[in-house]
mmCIF file of C-alpha atoms and ligand atoms in Angstrom:
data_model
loop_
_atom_site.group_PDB
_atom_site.id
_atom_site.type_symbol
_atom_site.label_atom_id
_atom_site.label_comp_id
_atom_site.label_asym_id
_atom_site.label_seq_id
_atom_site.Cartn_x
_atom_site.Cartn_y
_atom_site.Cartn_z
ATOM 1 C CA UNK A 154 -161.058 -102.927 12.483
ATOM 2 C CA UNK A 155 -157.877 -104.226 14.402
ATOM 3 C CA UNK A 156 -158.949 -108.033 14.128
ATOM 4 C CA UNK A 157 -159.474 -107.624 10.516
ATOM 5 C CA UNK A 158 -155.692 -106.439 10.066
ATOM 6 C CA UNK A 159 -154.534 -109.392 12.422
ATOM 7 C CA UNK A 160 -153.610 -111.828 9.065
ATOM 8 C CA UNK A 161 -153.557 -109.953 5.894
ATOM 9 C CA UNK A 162 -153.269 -111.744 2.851
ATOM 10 C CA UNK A 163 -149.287 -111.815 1.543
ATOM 11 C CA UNK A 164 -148.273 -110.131 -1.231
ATOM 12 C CA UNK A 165 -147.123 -112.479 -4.273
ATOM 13 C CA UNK A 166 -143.860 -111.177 -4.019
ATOM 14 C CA UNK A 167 -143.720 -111.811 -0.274
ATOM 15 C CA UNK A 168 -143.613 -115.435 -0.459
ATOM 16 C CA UNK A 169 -141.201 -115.627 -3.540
ATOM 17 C CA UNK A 170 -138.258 -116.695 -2.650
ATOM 18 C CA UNK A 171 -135.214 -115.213 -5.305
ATOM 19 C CA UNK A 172 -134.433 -118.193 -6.998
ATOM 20 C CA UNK A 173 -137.770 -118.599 -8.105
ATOM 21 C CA UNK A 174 -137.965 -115.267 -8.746
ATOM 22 C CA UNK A 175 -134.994 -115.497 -10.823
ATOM 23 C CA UNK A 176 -136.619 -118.491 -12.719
ATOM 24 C CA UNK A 177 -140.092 -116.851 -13.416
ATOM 25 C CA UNK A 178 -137.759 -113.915 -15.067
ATOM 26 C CA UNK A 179 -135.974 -116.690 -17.519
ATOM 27 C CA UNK A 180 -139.269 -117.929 -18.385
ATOM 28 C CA UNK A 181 -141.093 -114.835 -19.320
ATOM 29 C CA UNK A 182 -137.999 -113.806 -20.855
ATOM 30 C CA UNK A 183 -138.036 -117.510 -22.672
ATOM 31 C CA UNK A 184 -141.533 -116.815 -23.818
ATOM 32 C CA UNK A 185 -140.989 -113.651 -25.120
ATOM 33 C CA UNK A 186 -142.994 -112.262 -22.476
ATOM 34 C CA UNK A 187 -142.357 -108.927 -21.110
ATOM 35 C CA UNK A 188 -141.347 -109.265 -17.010
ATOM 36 C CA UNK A 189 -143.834 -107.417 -14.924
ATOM 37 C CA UNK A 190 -142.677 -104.861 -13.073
ATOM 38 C CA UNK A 191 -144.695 -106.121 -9.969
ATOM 39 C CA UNK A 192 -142.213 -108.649 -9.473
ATOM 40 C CA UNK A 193 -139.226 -106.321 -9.544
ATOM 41 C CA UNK A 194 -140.418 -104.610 -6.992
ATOM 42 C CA UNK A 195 -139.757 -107.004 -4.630
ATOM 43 C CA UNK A 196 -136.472 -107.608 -2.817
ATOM 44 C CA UNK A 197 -135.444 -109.783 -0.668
ATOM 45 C CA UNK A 198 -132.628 -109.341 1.670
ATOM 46 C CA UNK A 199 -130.159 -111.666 0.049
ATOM 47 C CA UNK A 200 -129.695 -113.453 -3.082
ATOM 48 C CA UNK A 201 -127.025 -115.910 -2.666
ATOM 49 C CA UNK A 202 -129.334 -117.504 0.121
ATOM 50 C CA UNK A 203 -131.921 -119.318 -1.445
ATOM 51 C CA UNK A 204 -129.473 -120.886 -4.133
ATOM 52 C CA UNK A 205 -127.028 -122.242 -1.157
ATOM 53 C CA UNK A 206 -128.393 -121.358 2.136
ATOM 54 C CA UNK A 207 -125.303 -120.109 4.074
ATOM 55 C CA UNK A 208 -126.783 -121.470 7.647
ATOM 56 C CA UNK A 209 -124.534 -119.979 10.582
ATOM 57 C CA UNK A 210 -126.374 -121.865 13.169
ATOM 58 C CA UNK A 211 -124.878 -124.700 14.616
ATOM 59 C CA UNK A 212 -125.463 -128.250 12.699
ATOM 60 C CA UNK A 213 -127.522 -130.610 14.595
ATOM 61 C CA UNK A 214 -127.015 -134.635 15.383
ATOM 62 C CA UNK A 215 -129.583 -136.234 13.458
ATOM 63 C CA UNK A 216 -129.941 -139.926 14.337
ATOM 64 C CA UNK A 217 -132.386 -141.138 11.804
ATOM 65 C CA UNK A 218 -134.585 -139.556 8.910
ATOM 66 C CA UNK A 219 -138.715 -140.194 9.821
ATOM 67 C CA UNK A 220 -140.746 -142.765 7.591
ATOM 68 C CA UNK A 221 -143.661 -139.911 8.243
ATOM 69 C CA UNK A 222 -141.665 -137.012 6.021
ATOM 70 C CA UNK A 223 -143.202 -135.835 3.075
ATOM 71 C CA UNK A 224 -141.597 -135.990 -0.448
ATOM 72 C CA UNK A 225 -142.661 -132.386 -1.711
ATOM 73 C CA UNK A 226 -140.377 -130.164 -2.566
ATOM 74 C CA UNK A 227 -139.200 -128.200 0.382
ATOM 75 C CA UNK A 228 -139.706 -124.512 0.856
ATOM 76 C CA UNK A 229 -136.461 -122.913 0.832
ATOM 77 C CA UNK A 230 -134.805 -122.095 4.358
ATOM 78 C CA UNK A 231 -134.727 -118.257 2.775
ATOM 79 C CA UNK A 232 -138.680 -118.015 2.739
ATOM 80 C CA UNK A 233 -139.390 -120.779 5.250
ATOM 81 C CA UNK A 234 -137.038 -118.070 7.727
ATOM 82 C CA UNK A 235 -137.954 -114.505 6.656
ATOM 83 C CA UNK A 236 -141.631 -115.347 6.114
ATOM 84 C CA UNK A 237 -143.001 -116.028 9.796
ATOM 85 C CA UNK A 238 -145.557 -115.446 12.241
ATOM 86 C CA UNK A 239 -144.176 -114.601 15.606
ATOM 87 C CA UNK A 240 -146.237 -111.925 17.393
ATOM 88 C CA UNK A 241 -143.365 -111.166 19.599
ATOM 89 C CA UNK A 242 -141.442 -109.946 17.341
ATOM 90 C CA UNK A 243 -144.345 -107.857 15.212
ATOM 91 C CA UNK A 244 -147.309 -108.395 13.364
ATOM 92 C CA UNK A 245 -145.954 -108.586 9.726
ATOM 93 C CA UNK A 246 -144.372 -111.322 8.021
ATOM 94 C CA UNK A 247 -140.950 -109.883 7.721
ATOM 95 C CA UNK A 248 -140.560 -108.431 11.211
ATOM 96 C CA UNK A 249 -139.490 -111.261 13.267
ATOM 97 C CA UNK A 250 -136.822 -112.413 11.234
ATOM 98 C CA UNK A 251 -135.642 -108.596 11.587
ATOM 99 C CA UNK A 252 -136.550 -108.078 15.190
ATOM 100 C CA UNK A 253 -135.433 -111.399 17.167
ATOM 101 C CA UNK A 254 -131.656 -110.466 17.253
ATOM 102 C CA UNK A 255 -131.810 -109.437 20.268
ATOM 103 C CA UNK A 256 -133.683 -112.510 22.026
ATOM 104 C CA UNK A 257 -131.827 -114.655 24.344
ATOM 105 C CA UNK A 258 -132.477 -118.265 23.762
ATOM 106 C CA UNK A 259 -129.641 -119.610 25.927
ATOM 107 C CA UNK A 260 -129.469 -120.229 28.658
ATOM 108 C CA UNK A 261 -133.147 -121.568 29.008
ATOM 109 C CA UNK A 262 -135.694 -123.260 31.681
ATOM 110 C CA UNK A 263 -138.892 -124.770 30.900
ATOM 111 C CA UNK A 264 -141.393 -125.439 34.118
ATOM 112 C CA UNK A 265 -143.130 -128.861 33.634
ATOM 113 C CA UNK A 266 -146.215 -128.274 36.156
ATOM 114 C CA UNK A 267 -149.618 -129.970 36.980
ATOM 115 C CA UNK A 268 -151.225 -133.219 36.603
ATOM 116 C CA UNK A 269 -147.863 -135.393 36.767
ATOM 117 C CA UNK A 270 -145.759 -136.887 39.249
ATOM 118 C CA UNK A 271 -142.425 -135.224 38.094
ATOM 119 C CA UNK A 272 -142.602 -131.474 38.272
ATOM 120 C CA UNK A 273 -140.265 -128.380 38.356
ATOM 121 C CA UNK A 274 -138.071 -125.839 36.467
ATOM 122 C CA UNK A 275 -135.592 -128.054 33.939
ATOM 123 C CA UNK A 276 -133.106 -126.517 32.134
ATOM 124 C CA UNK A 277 -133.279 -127.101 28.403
ATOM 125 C CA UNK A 278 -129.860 -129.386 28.106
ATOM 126 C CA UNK A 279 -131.583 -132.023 30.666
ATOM 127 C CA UNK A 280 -135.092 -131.893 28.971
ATOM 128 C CA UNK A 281 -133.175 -132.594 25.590
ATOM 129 C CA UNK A 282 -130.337 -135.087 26.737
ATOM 130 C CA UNK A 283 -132.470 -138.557 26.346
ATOM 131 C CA UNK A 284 -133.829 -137.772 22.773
ATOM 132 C CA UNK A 285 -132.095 -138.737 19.790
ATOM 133 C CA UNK A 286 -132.909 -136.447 17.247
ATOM 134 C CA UNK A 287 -134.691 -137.449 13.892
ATOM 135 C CA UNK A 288 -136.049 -134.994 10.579
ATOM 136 C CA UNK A 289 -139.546 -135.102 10.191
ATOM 137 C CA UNK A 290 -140.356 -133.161 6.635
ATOM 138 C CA UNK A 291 -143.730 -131.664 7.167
ATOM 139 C CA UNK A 292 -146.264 -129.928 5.006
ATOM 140 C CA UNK A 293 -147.863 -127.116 7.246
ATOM 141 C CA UNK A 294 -150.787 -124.657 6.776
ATOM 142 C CA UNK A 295 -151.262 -121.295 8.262
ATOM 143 C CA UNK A 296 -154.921 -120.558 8.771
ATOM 144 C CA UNK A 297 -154.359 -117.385 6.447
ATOM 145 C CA UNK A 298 -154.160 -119.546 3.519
ATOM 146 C CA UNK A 299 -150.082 -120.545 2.857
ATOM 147 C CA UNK A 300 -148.284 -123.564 3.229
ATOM 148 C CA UNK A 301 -144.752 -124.607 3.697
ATOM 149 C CA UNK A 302 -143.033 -128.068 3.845
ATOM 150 C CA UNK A 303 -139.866 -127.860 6.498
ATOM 151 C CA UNK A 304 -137.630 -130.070 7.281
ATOM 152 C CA UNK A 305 -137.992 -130.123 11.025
ATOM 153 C CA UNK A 306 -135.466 -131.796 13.737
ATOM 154 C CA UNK A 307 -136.982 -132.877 16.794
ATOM 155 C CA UNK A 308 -138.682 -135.685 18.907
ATOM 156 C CA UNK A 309 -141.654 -136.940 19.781
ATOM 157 C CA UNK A 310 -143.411 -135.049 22.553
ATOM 158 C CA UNK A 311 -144.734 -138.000 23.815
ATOM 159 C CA UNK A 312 -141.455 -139.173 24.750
ATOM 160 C CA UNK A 313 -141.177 -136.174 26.321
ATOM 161 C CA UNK A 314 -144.704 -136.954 28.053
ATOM 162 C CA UNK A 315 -143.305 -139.946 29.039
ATOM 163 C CA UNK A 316 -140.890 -138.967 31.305
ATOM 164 C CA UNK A 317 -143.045 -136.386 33.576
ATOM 165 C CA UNK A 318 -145.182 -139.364 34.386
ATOM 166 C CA UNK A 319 -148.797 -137.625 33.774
ATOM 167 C CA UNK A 320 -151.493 -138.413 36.380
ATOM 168 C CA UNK A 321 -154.726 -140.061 34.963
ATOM 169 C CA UNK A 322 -156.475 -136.495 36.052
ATOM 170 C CA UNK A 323 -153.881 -135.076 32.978
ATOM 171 C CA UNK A 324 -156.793 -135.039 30.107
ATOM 172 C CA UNK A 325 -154.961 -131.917 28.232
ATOM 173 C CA UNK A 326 -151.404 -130.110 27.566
ATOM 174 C CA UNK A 327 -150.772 -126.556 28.271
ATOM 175 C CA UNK A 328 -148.215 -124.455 26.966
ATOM 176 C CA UNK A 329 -146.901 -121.268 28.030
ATOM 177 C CA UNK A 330 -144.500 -118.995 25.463
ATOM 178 C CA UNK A 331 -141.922 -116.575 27.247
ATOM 179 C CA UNK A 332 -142.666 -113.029 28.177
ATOM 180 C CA UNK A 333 -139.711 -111.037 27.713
ATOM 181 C CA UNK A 334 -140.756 -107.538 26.627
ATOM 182 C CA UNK A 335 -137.212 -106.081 26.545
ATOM 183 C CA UNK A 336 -136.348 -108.611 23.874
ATOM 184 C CA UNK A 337 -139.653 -109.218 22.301
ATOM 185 C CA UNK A 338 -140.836 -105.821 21.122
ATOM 186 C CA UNK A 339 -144.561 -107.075 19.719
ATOM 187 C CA UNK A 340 -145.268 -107.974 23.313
ATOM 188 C CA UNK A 341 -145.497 -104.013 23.933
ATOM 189 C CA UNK A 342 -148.392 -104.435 21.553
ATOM 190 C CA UNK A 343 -151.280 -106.102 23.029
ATOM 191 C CA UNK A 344 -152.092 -107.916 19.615
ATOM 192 C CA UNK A 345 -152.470 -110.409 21.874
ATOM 193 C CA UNK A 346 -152.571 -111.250 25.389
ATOM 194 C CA UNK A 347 -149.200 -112.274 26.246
ATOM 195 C CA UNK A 348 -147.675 -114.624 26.980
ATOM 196 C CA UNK A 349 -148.736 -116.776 23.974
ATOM 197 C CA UNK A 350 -150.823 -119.776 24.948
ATOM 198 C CA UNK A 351 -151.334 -123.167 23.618
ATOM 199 C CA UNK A 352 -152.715 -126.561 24.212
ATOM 200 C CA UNK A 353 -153.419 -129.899 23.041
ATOM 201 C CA UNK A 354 -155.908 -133.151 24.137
ATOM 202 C CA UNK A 355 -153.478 -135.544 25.886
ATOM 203 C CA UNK A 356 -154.124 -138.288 22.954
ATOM 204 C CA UNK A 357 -153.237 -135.436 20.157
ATOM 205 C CA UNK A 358 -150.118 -134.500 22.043
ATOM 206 C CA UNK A 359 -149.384 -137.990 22.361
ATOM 207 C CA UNK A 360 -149.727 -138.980 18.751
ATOM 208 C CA UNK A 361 -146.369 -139.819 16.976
ATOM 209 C CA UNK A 362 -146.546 -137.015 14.513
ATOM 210 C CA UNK A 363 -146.498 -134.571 17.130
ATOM 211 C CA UNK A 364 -143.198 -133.009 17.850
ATOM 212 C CA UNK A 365 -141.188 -130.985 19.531
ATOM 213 C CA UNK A 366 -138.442 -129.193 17.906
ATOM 214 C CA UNK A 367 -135.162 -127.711 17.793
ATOM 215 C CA UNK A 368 -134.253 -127.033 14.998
ATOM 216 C CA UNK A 369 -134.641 -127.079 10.516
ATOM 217 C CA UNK A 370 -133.059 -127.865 7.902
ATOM 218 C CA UNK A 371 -130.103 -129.828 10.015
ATOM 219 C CA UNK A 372 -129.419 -126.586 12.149
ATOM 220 C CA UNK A 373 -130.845 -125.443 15.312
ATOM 221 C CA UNK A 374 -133.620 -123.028 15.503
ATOM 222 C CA UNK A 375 -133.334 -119.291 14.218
ATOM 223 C CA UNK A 376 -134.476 -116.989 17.121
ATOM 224 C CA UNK A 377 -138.136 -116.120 14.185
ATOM 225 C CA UNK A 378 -138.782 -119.833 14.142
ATOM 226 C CA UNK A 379 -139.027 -120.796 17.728
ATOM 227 C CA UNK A 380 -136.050 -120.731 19.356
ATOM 228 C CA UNK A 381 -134.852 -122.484 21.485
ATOM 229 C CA UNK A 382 -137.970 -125.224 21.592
ATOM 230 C CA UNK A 383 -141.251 -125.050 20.129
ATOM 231 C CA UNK A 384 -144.354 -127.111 19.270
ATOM 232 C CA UNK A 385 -145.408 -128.702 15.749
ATOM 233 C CA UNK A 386 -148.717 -130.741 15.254
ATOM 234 C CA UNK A 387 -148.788 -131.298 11.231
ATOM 235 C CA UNK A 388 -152.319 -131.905 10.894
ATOM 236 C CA UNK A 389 -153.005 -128.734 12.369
ATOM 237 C CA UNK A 390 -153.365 -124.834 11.495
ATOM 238 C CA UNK A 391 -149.519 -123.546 11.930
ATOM 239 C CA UNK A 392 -150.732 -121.231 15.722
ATOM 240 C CA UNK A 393 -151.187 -124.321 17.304
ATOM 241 C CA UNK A 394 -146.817 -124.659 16.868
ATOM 242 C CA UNK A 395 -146.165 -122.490 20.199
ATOM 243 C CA UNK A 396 -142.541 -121.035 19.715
ATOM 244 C CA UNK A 397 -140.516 -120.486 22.151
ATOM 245 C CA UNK A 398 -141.829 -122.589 24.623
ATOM 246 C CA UNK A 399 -140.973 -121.635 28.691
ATOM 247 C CA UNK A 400 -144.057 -124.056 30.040
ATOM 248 C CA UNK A 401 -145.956 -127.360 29.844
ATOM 249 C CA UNK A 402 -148.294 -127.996 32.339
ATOM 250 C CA UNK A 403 -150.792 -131.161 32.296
ATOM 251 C CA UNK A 404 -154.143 -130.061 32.830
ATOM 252 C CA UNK A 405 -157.617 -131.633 33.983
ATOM 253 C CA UNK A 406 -159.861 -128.641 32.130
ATOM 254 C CA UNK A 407 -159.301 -127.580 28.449
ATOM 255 C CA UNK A 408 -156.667 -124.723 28.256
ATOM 256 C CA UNK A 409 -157.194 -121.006 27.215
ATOM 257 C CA UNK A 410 -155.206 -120.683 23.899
ATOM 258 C CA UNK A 411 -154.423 -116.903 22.591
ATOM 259 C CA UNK A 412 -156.302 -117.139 19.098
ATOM 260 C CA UNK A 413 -159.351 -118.783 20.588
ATOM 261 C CA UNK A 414 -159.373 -115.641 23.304
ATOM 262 C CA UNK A 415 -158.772 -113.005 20.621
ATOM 263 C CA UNK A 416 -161.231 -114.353 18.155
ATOM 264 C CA UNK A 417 -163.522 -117.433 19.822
ATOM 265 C CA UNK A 418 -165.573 -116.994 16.515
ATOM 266 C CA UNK A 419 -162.610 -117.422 14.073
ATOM 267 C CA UNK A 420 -160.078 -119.514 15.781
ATOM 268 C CA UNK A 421 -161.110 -122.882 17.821
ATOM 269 C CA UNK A 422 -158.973 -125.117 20.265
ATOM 270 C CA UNK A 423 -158.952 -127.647 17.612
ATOM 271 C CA UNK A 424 -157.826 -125.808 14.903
ATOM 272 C CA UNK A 425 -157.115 -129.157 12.552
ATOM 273 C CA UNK A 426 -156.898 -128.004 8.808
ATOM 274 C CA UNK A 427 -160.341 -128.738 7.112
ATOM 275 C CA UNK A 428 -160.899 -127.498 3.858
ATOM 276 C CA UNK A 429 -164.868 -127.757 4.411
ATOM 277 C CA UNK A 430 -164.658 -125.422 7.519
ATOM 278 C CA UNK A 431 -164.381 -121.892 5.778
ATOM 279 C CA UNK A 432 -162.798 -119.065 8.248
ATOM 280 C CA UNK A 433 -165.170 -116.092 8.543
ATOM 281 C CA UNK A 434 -163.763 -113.869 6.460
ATOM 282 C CA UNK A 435 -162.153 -116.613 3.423
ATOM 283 C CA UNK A 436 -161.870 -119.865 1.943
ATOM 284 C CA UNK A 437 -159.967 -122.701 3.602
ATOM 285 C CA UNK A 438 -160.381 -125.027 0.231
ATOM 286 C CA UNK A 439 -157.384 -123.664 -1.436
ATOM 287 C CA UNK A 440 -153.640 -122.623 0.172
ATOM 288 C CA UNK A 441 -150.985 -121.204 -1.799
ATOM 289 C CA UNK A 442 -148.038 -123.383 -1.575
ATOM 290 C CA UNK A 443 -144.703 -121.601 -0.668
ATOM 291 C CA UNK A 444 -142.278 -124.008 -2.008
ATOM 292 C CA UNK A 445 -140.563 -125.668 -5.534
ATOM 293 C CA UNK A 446 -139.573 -124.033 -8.666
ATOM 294 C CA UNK A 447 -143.110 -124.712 -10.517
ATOM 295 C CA UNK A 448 -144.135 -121.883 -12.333
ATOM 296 C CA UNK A 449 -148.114 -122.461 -12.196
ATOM 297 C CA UNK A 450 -149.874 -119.000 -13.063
ATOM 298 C CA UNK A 451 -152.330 -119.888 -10.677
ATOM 299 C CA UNK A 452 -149.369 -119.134 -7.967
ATOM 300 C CA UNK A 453 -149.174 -122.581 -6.708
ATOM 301 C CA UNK A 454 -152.177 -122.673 -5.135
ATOM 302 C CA UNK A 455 -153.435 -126.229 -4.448
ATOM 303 C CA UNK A 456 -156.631 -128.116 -2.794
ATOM 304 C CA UNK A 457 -156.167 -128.154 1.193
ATOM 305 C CA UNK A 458 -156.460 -131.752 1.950
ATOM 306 C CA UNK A 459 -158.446 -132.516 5.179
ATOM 307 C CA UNK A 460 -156.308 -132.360 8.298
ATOM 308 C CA UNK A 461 -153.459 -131.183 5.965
ATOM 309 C CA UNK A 462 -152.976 -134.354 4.521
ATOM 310 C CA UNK A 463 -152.087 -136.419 8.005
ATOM 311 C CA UNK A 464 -156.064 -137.999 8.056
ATOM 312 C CA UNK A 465 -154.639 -141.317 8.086
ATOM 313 C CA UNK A 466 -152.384 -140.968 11.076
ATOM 314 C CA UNK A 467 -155.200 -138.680 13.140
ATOM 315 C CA UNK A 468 -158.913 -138.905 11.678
ATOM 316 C CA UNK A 469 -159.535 -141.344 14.385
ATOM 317 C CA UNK A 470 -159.013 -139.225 17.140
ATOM 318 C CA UNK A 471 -161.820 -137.047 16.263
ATOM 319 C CA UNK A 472 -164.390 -140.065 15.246
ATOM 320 C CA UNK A 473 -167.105 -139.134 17.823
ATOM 321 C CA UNK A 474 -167.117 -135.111 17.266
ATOM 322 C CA UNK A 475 -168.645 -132.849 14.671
ATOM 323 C CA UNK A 476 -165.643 -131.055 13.452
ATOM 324 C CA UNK A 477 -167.857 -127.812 12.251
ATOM 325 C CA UNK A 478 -168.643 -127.230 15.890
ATOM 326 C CA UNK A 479 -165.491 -128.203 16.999
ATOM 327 C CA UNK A 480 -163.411 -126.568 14.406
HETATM 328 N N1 MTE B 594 -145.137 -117.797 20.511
HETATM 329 C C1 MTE B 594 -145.699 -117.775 19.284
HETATM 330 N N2 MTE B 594 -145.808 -118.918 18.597
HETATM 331 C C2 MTE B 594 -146.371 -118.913 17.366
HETATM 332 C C3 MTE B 594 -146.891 -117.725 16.790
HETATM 333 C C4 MTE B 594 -146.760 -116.526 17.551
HETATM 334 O O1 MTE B 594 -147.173 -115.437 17.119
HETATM 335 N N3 MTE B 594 -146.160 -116.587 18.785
HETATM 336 N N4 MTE B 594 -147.478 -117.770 15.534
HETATM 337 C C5 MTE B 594 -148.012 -119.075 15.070
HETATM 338 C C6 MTE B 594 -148.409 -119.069 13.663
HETATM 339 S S1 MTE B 594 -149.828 -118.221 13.252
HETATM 340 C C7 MTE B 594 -147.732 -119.795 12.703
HETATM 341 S S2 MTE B 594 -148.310 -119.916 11.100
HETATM 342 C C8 MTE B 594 -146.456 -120.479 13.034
HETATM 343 C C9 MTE B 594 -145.353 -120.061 12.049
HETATM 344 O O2 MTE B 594 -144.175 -120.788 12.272
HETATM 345 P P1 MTE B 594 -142.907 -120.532 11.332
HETATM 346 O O3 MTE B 594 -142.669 -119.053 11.318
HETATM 347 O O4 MTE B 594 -141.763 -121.291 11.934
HETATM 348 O O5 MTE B 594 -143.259 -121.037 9.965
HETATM 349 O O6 MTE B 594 -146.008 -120.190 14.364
HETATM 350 C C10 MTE B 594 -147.032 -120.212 15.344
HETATM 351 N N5 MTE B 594 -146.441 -120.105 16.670
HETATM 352 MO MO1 MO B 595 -150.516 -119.133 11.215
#
C-alpha cells in the first residue's frame, strides 16, 4: 500500500555517517572481530566531509549562542545534510540532497496574510533585517523513529509575530511551502498534496523555543534543509519544521496540515513527541540517535523523552488536553 511506503525504516548504513563508520571498522578490527560486510556496502558520497565539513555556503553573523542548546553531541553536517525529508525533492532519504540543485532560493517573497494588521508580500532581506541571529542546538525527532541534534541559526518566530501585529481573532499560524514543480521534481508526485502545509496554536508559535531559521552549523541553509527559511518547533515530530517557507497567514480556525490530510489516523495537528502515543504501525518509546562516535550495539537507540525532552519549557501549554486524543 502507498501510505505504508510513505516512511520506511532507514537502513543502518543510511544514517552512518563515514567517520563513524571508519571508527566501528577500528574497533572490530581492535577486537579481533571480523568487519561485516553489511557495513561495506555502504557509501557515502564523500569521505573527507564528515571529518572537516568543507561548508561552501556562506558563513552566517551569529550574535549570541542560546542558553536553550543542548550539550549532546551533534550529528555531523554530512548526515544531518544527506539524510532528509523533503518531499519536493523525492520520497527517499538521499534524494533531496541530490535533487535540490536546481531550486532557486534567491531571490525570495514570503506573503504574511490574515488575522493581523500588517499584511503583504515581503521580500526575505526585509523580513530578516531586525533579527540578530543566535544558535539554538536542538535535539529533533522524526516521527519514523531517528533523531538528530543540529546546530540551528535563527530567531524567534515570535519576534517575527511581533511585528505583523496579529489581531485578537489570530488563534493559529498557517504556513504555506513553495510550489515550484520545475525545480521541485517530488511535487510531480502527488505523495502529497502540494504545496506542503503547516501550522501551529498562536501560544506554541509564540513560545521562545520556536524558531525560524536560516541556516546550520554557522552557514546558511542547504537548498535539502529548508532553504531559504523554514520552521523548527523542538518539542515536536520533525514535519511540523515546514521548509521552504513562501507563507504565514494568522488564522481564526485550525489549519489543514499535509500529514494530518494524508493520514488523519497516523499524523495529528499536534504532533508533540510522546513516547506513550505509539504510531499505528511502530513504537514511539525508542529513536535511534543519529549522532556521536558511541559505538553501542544496540545502534544508539535511546528512550524518547516526552515532548523530546523540551517538557519543561512547553508541558504547560497542553495542561487542559488529553494528549492521546490530541496526539
Ligand atoms: N516543505 C517540506 N517541509 C518538510 C518536509 C517536507 O517533505 N516538505 N519534511 C518534514 C520532515 S518529515 C522532517 S523529519 C524534517 C526534516 O528536516 P531536515 O531534513 O532538515 O532534518 O523536515 C520537515 N519539513
Ligand atoms: Mo519526519
Amino acid at each position: 500500500m502507498f501510505i505504508r511506503k510513505k516512511f520506511p525504516e532507514p537502513r543502518a548504513c543510511d544514517i552512518t555517517s563515514q567517520s563513524i563508520y571508519e571508527r566501528r571498522r577500528e574497533v572490530l578490527k581492535m577486537l579481533g572481530l571480523a568487519v561485516p560486510g553489511l557495513l561495506i556496502g555502504c557509501s557515502h558520497d564523500s569521505n573527507a566531509e564528515a571529518e572537516a565539513p568543507q561548508i561552501s555556503l556562506p558563513a552566517l553573523d551569529v550574535a549570541k549562542k542560546s542558553e536553550f542548546s543542548t550539550s549532546e553531541a551533534q550529528t555531523s553536517y554530512q548526515d544531518a545534510t544527506h539524510y532528509n525529508n523533503f518531499y519536493e525533492f523525492g520520497t527517499s532519504k538521499a534524494d533531496p540532497a541530490r535533487n535540490a540543485g536546481r531550486f532557486h532560493p534567491q531571490p525570495w517573497t514570503v506573503e504574511i496574510a490574515g488575522e493581523a494588521e500588517v499584511t503583504g508580500h515581503f521580500p526575505l532581506e526585509d523580513i530578516l533585517k531586525p533579527h540578530p541571529l543566535e544558535e539554538r542546538i536542538y535535539r529533533m525527532r522524526c516521527v519514523e523513529g531517528w533523531s538528530m541534534v543540529i546546530p540551528w541559526v535563527g530567531f524567534p518566530l515570535a519576534d517575527l509575530i511581533a511585528r505583523y501585529k496579529p489581531t485578537s481573532k489570530a488563534k493559529y499560524v498557517a504556513f504555506t511551502g513553495i510550489q515550484r514543480p520545475r525545480e521541485m521534481p517530488g511535487q510531480s508526485d502527488a505523495v502529497l498534496d502540494w504545496p506542503y502545509r503547516e501550522g501551529l496554536r498562536i501560544d506554541e508559535a509564540m513560545n521562545p523555543l520556536t524558531l525560524m531559521v536560516v541556516g546550520l552549523y554557522g552557514h546558511v541553509l542547504p537548498n535539502q534543509n529548508g532553504a531559504p527559511l523554514r520552521l523548527v518547533v523542538p518539542w515536536k515530530y520533525g514535519f511540523k519544521g515546514i521548509k521552504s517557507i513562501a507563507k504565514i497567514e494568522f488564522t481564526e480556525k485550525q489549519p489543514r496540515t499535509s500529514w494530518n490530510l494524508s493520514a488523519s489516523n497516523e499524523y495529528g495537528f499536534f504532533a508533540n513527541v510522546n513516547p506513550q502515543v505509539d504510531h499505528p504501525r511502530w513504537t514511539q518509546a525508542t529513536e535511534r540517535r543519529i549522532a556521536g562516535e558511541g559505538f553501542n550495539l544496540l545502534g544508539n537507540r535511546i528512550l524518547t523523552q516526552p515532548f523530546n525532552g523540551y517538557g519543561d519549557q512547553v508541558a504547560s501549554l497542553y495542561a487542559n488536553m488529553d494528549l492521546k486524543k490530541n496526539f
